[in-house]
Structures are given as C-alpha cells and as structure tokens.
Amino acid sequence: MKNVILLIMDGLGDRPNEIFDNKTALQYSYKPNMDFLAEHGVTGLMSPVSYGIRSGSDTSHLSILGYNPENYYTGRGPFEALGLGIDLKPGDIAFRANYASVINNTVVDRRAGRIKDTNNLSKELETEIDGVKFIIKSGVEHRAALVLRGDNLSDKISDTDPHNIDSKLLNAMPLDNEAKFTANVINKFLERSRKILNEHKMNKDLILNGKLPANEILLRGAGKVPELPDFNKKYNLRAACISGTPLIRGIAKLAGFDIINVNGMTGRIDTDYNNIINTAVESLNEYNFILINIKGTDIGGHDKKPEIKKYAIEETDKALKQLKSILNDTLIVITGDHSTPCSYGDHTGDPVPVLFSTNGIINDDVKRFDELSVSHGYYKIKSSDIMPLILSYSDRSEKYGA
Ligand code: ZN
Ligand code: ZN
C-alpha cells in the first residue's frame, strides 16, 4: 500500500489567453516537474461534480473527497462561515450576513455604503439568548456570517434580507413548526443587535461624517452544518490537510482530517510553496493521505491575470521537484477543483487536467500536464471517480466480488 499526496491547485483549468499566444496558463508555463509526473503516470480530464457544472470550491472538494454534494452541501451559509474561519460543529445553523443601512425600518443600502471593516461591530454582537450561542464574524467590506449553536435548532428559516433597497425589514419566519423556536430566538438577537449598532460609536461617527451607518444585519441562506462521515474510517486512512484557505481547512476538519500548519503559508500568491510541499513529504511519517490546496491559481483566474496564474503554477512546480524521489512508495495526484479561466474571471464548467503518478503503473502517452495534452490521456472522469482511482493506484482498494 502506498501513501497518497493529493494536490489540488484551486481553479487550475484555464482557457486561451491572448497575452500567452492563445495558450492556457498551464500550456504557457515552464513546469518540468508536473510534466515529469504526467509522463510517469496516467492523465486525463476531470469534470468537477459533473459535466458542465460551475462548481464552487466547497461543492467540488466535497465531491473529490467522496461526499456527494447533493447529500452534504447544505447551502452557502455554513460554507461561507467556514470560509471566514469560524470553527463550526455539525448541527450549527449558519447564515450569510450583510451589514446594511436601515432608516425608518426601510433598507436604504444593502451594503452599508460599502463599509470597509465591521470587525469592531461584530465583536459587540456575540451573545447567548435562551441557551443559543450567537457567533458572528466579519468578512471583507459589508460581508459577515452568523452562526447559531445550541439544541433544537432548525435551518428552515426565511431570509430577513429583503434583497431589494427601499424595502421594509423582514422578520425571521419559521418555514415549518419545528423552526418556531429558532425564528423566535433570531428575532430576539436582531432586536438586541439593532440597539447595539445604533448606539455604537463607529456608526455615530459615520452619520456625523454624512455617511450611511451599518446598523442592521441582513440574514440569508440558512443552512445546517452537515455531519460528514469520517474520511479516515470510510477509506481506512490517516488523513491530514495542508491549506492556507479557511474554507478548505474547514471542510477537511468536518471530514475528520487533521490540519497541519505550515510556516509561510498564506493562502495567497505569496505563500511558501516549497515549505508546503516539504511539510507534506515530512508528514508522511505520521499520515498516509495528505490533501494540499494551493490557492494562487484561482486568484489569478478571478483577477483575470494570466501571469499570476502562471507564477503560481511555476512556483508550485519548483517545489514539486522533491516528489520525484518518493514515487516508489507514494502516489501523487494533481488536479484542480474547477476551472477559473483568466479570460472569464470566475469559475466555469470546463473540465480540469488530472494526473496519477507513481512508479510501477502503466503510463499513457501523455508527456505534458495541460488541458490539451491530457485530453489525449487515459481518463475522462468526474470528481466522484477520484477517490476510487486513488485507492486503486495506491493499492488500497477492497476487492469487489470474490
Ligand atoms: Zn476552488
Ligand atoms: Zn474561485
């Protein structure tokens, strides 16, 4: 049985870029080590979740790890909260939240004048009401997440966000009988928050300066944090995750992964690529499955900057040199969680390249790791095929039948 390193380069897939002579970032990058691994492995194209689906990082990572998002993706609330680094527990109820400006019970700006930082406000709002703990964390600008922790909670709760300006504020309404308690406690929380926000010095200063206050939080997208079956038990592995991205760490943690911290890992383009791969290799003493997520490729795609994506690919590639010497007893898998083409600036439903590389397996004819080259490779798969193939190539599959 072999150890496994699964490297997910976030948003790896690309489309032709004019400044790269109409090549993708992978085609245009210098990446001898990825090409080596492709040449000494099997390759193909992988469709995240399914063909043509524009997956988020959350749904795609769930699917790659063997959790069908149809069963385990419980809405954006819980996953946005994970993305903000809130330590969630199964059963928690999470909402996406906006700081907004409200005058006379009417929403006048759903983004509170694009306020820069609401951390000081969020700190004041955390509380406990009727045995329910309220955890709130600010994101960038007006964005935040609200989490409820306690017994007898339901996610069948309507949005309090009217989604339009000049609309009246809405109360949280229960969508079924069991949600009555939850709706009631949320409305108590919102009433309390309103008082605190209207009295807060930061809001008084904003008004004095002729700006809109952040005096309301609008809630939407309620979801219950899913209980994921333990990854280690499911596949008989000892798994750890290395990622600078809170969302990915959060999902891995819910699945039972240990989280490994790495010096210099930022989740941005300036992360320490070498130390990430080095730490993964060293961690194989303790674990036999390491999930790595590198975010820089996705950042280049969203920012429509092919040269950023190329940089992330080339820096990762340099670090991958260390993997060549462990191919006897390690399976290396490299893929993306979705495409984020620089020409498009967001996730698309295009498939992403995938490679499985280890010594002793049959190789296909592909010698380069990019969208076009691997289309001549062995596999056209969906993300849900990744774990079975990993178990098979690492000699861990159980026999199906006699
Ligand atoms: Zn992603
Ligand atoms: Zn993205």
XYZ file of C-alpha atoms and ligand atoms in Angstrom:
404
model
C 0.000 0.000 0.000
C 1.271 3.439 -0.918
C 0.997 6.831 0.690
C -1.023 9.478 -1.136
C -0.450 13.166 -1.789
C -3.474 14.809 -3.415
C -2.555 18.281 -4.648
C -5.492 20.432 -5.631
C -4.472 23.580 -7.437
C -7.520 25.769 -6.965
C -9.188 26.908 -10.187
C -6.381 25.321 -12.224
C -8.242 24.907 -15.537
C -7.914 27.770 -17.990
C -8.891 28.916 -21.486
C -6.727 30.520 -24.199
C -5.106 33.818 -23.158
C -4.244 36.413 -25.771
C -1.062 37.503 -23.982
C 0.060 33.839 -23.943
C -0.321 33.372 -27.726
C -3.777 31.920 -27.066
C -2.398 29.256 -24.766
C -3.712 28.356 -21.312
C -1.655 29.234 -18.240
C -0.596 25.576 -17.905
C 0.406 25.377 -21.577
C 2.429 28.580 -21.332
C 4.159 27.854 -18.009
C 7.567 26.229 -17.521
C 6.749 23.228 -15.309
C 9.178 20.365 -15.910
C 8.202 18.535 -12.737
C 4.480 18.387 -13.455
C 5.377 17.214 -16.964
C 7.665 14.543 -15.481
C 4.853 13.312 -13.236
C 2.437 13.268 -16.200
C 4.947 11.310 -18.299
C 5.434 8.825 -15.450
C 1.743 8.408 -14.774
C -1.741 8.351 -16.214
C -3.630 11.514 -17.077
C -6.978 12.773 -18.226
C -9.681 15.355 -17.742
C -11.853 15.563 -14.643
C -15.254 17.260 -14.515
C -15.868 18.719 -11.051
C -19.171 17.360 -9.667
C -20.439 16.670 -13.203
C -20.116 17.756 -16.828
C -20.575 21.475 -17.298
C -21.269 22.257 -13.655
C -19.762 25.555 -12.464
C -18.663 24.188 -9.121
C -17.649 26.212 -6.120
C -14.563 25.170 -4.189
C -16.834 23.767 -1.471
C -19.027 21.504 -3.617
C -16.038 20.355 -5.639
C -13.828 19.499 -2.650
C -16.732 17.603 -1.063
C -17.198 15.629 -4.253
C -13.480 14.922 -4.765
C -13.254 13.585 -1.197
C -16.208 11.281 -1.790
C -19.056 13.302 -0.268
C -21.820 13.773 -2.831
C -22.708 17.470 -2.521
C -26.350 16.605 -3.244
C -26.397 14.960 0.177
C -23.885 17.033 2.102
C -23.988 20.539 0.679
C -26.451 22.305 2.946
C -26.390 25.788 1.449
C -23.959 28.655 1.279
C -24.403 29.813 4.874
C -22.367 27.064 6.566
C -19.665 27.064 3.908
C -19.265 30.844 3.892
C -18.946 30.682 7.669
C -16.227 28.053 7.288
C -14.581 30.351 4.756
C -14.440 33.107 7.363
C -12.639 30.732 9.691
C -15.479 30.081 12.150
C -14.900 26.752 13.835
C -18.201 25.019 13.060
C -19.696 21.929 14.615
C -22.230 19.585 12.990
C -25.715 20.848 13.836
C -24.733 24.534 13.933
C -27.001 26.798 11.892
C -25.203 29.334 9.716
C -26.351 32.317 7.669
C -24.651 34.604 5.222
C -24.974 38.107 6.591
C -24.701 41.649 5.234
C -24.184 44.766 7.262
C -26.781 47.177 5.866
C -28.121 50.688 6.401
C -31.690 50.964 7.622
C -33.709 54.163 8.126
C -37.277 54.034 9.499
C -37.381 50.253 9.183
C -36.535 50.537 5.477
C -33.352 49.200 3.890
C -31.620 52.107 2.151
C -28.322 50.339 1.372
C -27.813 46.562 1.461
C -24.046 47.061 1.808
C -23.892 49.859 4.368
C -22.185 52.257 1.949
C -19.580 49.583 1.104
C -18.178 49.888 4.608
C -14.536 48.754 4.839
C -14.325 46.864 8.115
C -17.043 45.725 10.518
C -14.926 43.661 12.912
C -15.492 46.112 15.761
C -19.248 45.846 15.298
C -19.307 42.052 15.106
C -17.366 41.768 18.358
C -20.148 43.589 20.217
C -22.924 41.399 18.877
C -21.801 37.975 20.096
C -24.111 36.778 22.842
C -26.203 33.940 24.223
C -30.015 34.032 24.188
C -32.301 31.264 25.529
C -29.378 28.842 25.559
C -28.381 29.599 21.973
C -24.907 30.941 21.324
C -24.598 33.572 18.579
C -21.223 33.741 16.834
C -20.685 36.436 14.222
C -17.619 37.075 12.129
C -16.918 39.848 9.654
C -15.603 39.258 6.164
C -14.392 41.858 3.686
C -16.429 45.060 3.386
C -20.073 44.518 4.437
C -19.928 40.722 4.451
C -20.265 38.554 7.533
C -21.525 35.189 8.711
C -23.774 34.412 11.656
C -23.717 31.057 13.411
C -26.211 29.725 15.977
C -25.095 26.942 18.291
C -27.426 25.114 20.658
C -30.136 22.474 20.955
C -33.348 22.155 18.929
C -32.204 24.491 16.168
C -33.562 24.365 12.622
C -32.364 25.822 9.328
C -35.904 26.131 7.960
C -35.791 29.888 8.417
C -36.690 32.576 5.886
C -34.256 35.327 4.899
C -34.500 38.602 6.792
C -32.765 40.195 3.807
C -35.472 41.709 1.547
C -32.870 41.551 -1.276
C -34.017 44.985 -2.555
C -33.449 48.509 -1.334
C -36.378 50.669 -0.243
C -37.993 47.522 1.145
C -39.167 47.059 4.715
C -37.067 44.961 7.068
C -38.273 41.384 7.383
C -38.531 39.226 10.481
C -37.103 35.725 10.511
C -40.054 33.413 9.822
C -40.197 29.675 10.576
C -40.777 27.634 7.415
C -42.174 24.748 9.449
C -43.401 24.091 13.011
C -40.073 22.843 14.323
C -38.368 26.094 13.317
C -40.518 28.315 15.545
C -38.032 28.390 18.419
C -35.131 29.215 16.088
C -37.018 32.043 14.350
C -38.040 33.466 17.701
C -34.523 33.485 19.122
C -33.114 35.021 15.925
C -35.615 37.866 16.092
C -34.615 38.497 19.722
C -30.979 38.570 18.618
C -31.712 41.007 15.796
C -33.629 43.346 18.078
C -30.768 43.364 20.548
C -28.226 43.896 17.739
C -30.180 46.853 16.343
C -29.931 48.681 19.678
C -26.204 47.998 19.998
C -25.455 49.018 16.408
C -27.452 52.256 16.587
C -25.624 53.234 19.782
C -22.169 52.210 18.525
C -19.602 54.973 18.295
C -18.466 53.816 14.871
C -21.980 54.287 13.466
C -22.460 57.627 15.204
C -19.192 58.816 13.638
C -20.276 57.596 10.197
C -23.517 59.575 10.466
C -21.637 62.692 11.671
C -19.476 62.416 8.555
C -22.540 62.244 6.329
C -22.168 58.540 5.658
C -24.589 55.643 5.998
C -24.421 53.626 9.233
C -24.033 49.830 9.388
C -26.989 49.497 11.726
C -28.604 46.240 10.637
C -27.535 42.745 9.720
C -29.499 41.112 6.918
C -29.560 37.312 7.022
C -29.938 34.890 4.144
C -29.122 31.340 3.035
C -29.697 29.472 6.314
C -28.104 26.044 6.415
C -27.298 23.372 8.961
C -23.658 22.327 9.199
C -23.578 18.790 7.782
C -22.263 15.765 9.605
C -19.687 14.238 7.263
C -18.881 10.542 7.755
C -15.293 10.273 8.966
C -12.902 10.186 5.997
C -10.363 8.081 7.908
C -12.918 5.401 8.753
C -14.528 5.490 5.333
C -11.260 4.831 3.485
C -9.142 3.341 6.267
C -6.624 6.199 6.050
C -4.845 8.640 8.356
C -5.525 11.943 6.627
C -4.229 15.464 7.063
C -4.861 18.713 5.205
C -2.452 21.496 4.285
C -4.213 24.651 3.058
C -3.975 28.364 3.644
C -7.672 28.745 2.802
C -10.100 28.658 5.753
C -12.904 27.137 3.639
C -10.797 24.135 2.643
C -9.413 23.678 6.162
C -12.986 23.845 7.472
C -14.295 21.187 5.107
C -11.318 18.920 5.827
C -11.845 19.343 9.560
C -15.541 18.435 9.286
C -14.437 15.299 7.403
C -12.095 14.319 10.229
C -8.755 15.414 8.743
C -6.024 16.717 10.995
C -4.942 20.209 9.986
C -1.225 20.846 9.503
C 0.047 24.407 9.786
C 2.981 25.463 7.652
C 5.295 28.400 8.267
C 4.903 30.947 5.496
C 1.627 29.512 4.189
C -0.695 32.429 3.432
C -3.450 31.140 1.128
C -2.364 33.916 -1.238
C 0.002 34.160 -4.165
C 2.913 34.956 -1.790
C 2.642 31.640 0.034
C 5.713 29.462 0.750
C 5.257 26.843 -1.961
C 8.417 24.966 -1.096
C 7.604 24.670 2.578
C 4.086 23.425 1.798
C 5.379 20.515 -0.304
C 8.263 19.879 2.069
C 5.883 19.708 5.036
C 3.607 17.339 3.112
C 6.509 14.963 2.446
C 7.659 15.085 6.067
C 4.106 14.486 7.292
C 4.039 11.133 5.507
C 5.811 9.799 8.606
C 2.600 10.322 10.530
C -0.129 10.276 7.868
C -0.727 8.258 4.708
C -3.032 10.738 2.960
C -2.180 14.423 2.554
C -4.594 16.838 0.904
C -2.944 20.058 -0.259
C -4.839 23.058 -1.631
C -2.898 25.855 -3.316
C -4.989 28.949 -3.949
C -2.828 31.202 -6.170
C -4.063 29.691 -9.432
C -7.677 30.600 -8.584
C -6.663 34.130 -7.581
C -5.023 34.693 -10.978
C -8.210 33.458 -12.665
C -10.558 35.705 -10.666
C -8.297 38.720 -11.141
C -8.070 37.988 -14.889
C -4.283 37.976 -14.570
C -2.786 35.047 -16.516
C 0.724 35.977 -15.356
C -0.380 35.492 -11.718
C -1.745 32.058 -12.535
C 1.474 31.214 -14.375
C 3.503 32.345 -11.372
C 1.518 30.104 -9.014
C 1.949 27.145 -11.389
C 5.694 27.680 -11.817
C 6.377 28.216 -8.108
C 4.386 25.082 -7.258
C 6.266 23.179 -9.927
C 9.673 24.116 -8.499
C 8.560 22.761 -5.125
C 7.331 19.501 -6.685
C 10.905 18.507 -7.522
C 11.113 16.882 -4.078
C 8.385 14.404 -5.017
C 10.395 12.622 -7.722
C 12.371 10.666 -5.140
C 9.327 9.265 -3.276
C 7.429 7.761 -6.219
C 8.260 4.197 -5.185
C 6.004 4.274 -2.181
C 3.849 7.365 -2.837
C 1.028 8.100 -5.263
C 0.974 11.734 -6.394
C -2.334 13.081 -7.698
C -2.551 16.582 -9.150
C -5.730 18.251 -10.314
C -7.890 21.352 -9.814
C -11.212 21.745 -8.046
C -12.670 23.600 -11.074
C -11.559 25.874 -13.901
C -11.168 29.593 -13.276
C -10.173 30.893 -16.723
C -8.342 34.220 -16.660
C -10.371 35.342 -19.685
C -13.616 34.770 -17.770
C -12.718 35.837 -14.236
C -14.857 33.243 -12.482
C -15.419 29.503 -12.265
C -16.593 27.739 -15.421
C -17.858 24.224 -16.102
C -14.762 23.277 -18.113
C -13.025 20.045 -17.069
C -9.611 20.222 -15.365
C -6.450 18.199 -16.011
C -5.709 15.347 -13.644
C -2.669 13.100 -13.233
C -1.955 9.997 -11.158
C 1.751 9.319 -10.837
C 3.681 6.587 -9.052
C 6.264 4.006 -10.002
C 5.106 0.664 -11.315
C 1.856 1.593 -13.041
C 1.081 1.615 -16.763
C 1.605 5.070 -18.271
C -0.368 6.671 -21.062
C 1.369 8.535 -23.898
C 0.877 11.994 -22.396
C 4.101 13.832 -21.612
C 2.822 17.255 -20.655
C 0.395 18.398 -17.990
C -2.025 20.844 -19.582
C -5.661 20.947 -20.708
C -4.987 19.919 -24.300
C -2.239 17.321 -23.765
C -4.166 15.390 -21.111
C -7.245 15.305 -23.347
C -5.298 12.555 -25.149
C -4.757 10.762 -21.848
C -6.449 7.725 -20.409
C -9.284 9.173 -18.343
C -12.408 11.301 -18.792
C -13.805 11.227 -15.276
C -15.920 13.110 -12.756
C -14.666 14.266 -9.377
C -16.507 11.392 -7.687
C -14.162 8.980 -9.517
C -11.056 10.458 -7.894
C -11.166 8.574 -4.571
C -11.801 5.126 -6.134
C -8.869 5.723 -8.511
C -6.666 6.909 -5.645
C -7.470 3.779 -3.639
C -6.767 1.626 -6.684
C -3.430 3.204 -7.678
C -2.246 3.231 -4.067
C -3.106 -0.488 -3.763
C -5.729 0.159 -1.108
C -8.948 -0.890 -2.868
C -11.009 -3.700 -1.483
C -11.865 -6.388 -3.977
C -15.355 -6.084 -5.460
C -16.642 -9.648 -5.530
C -14.831 -12.928 -4.905
Zn -11.769 26.461 -5.859
Zn -12.594 30.760 -7.050
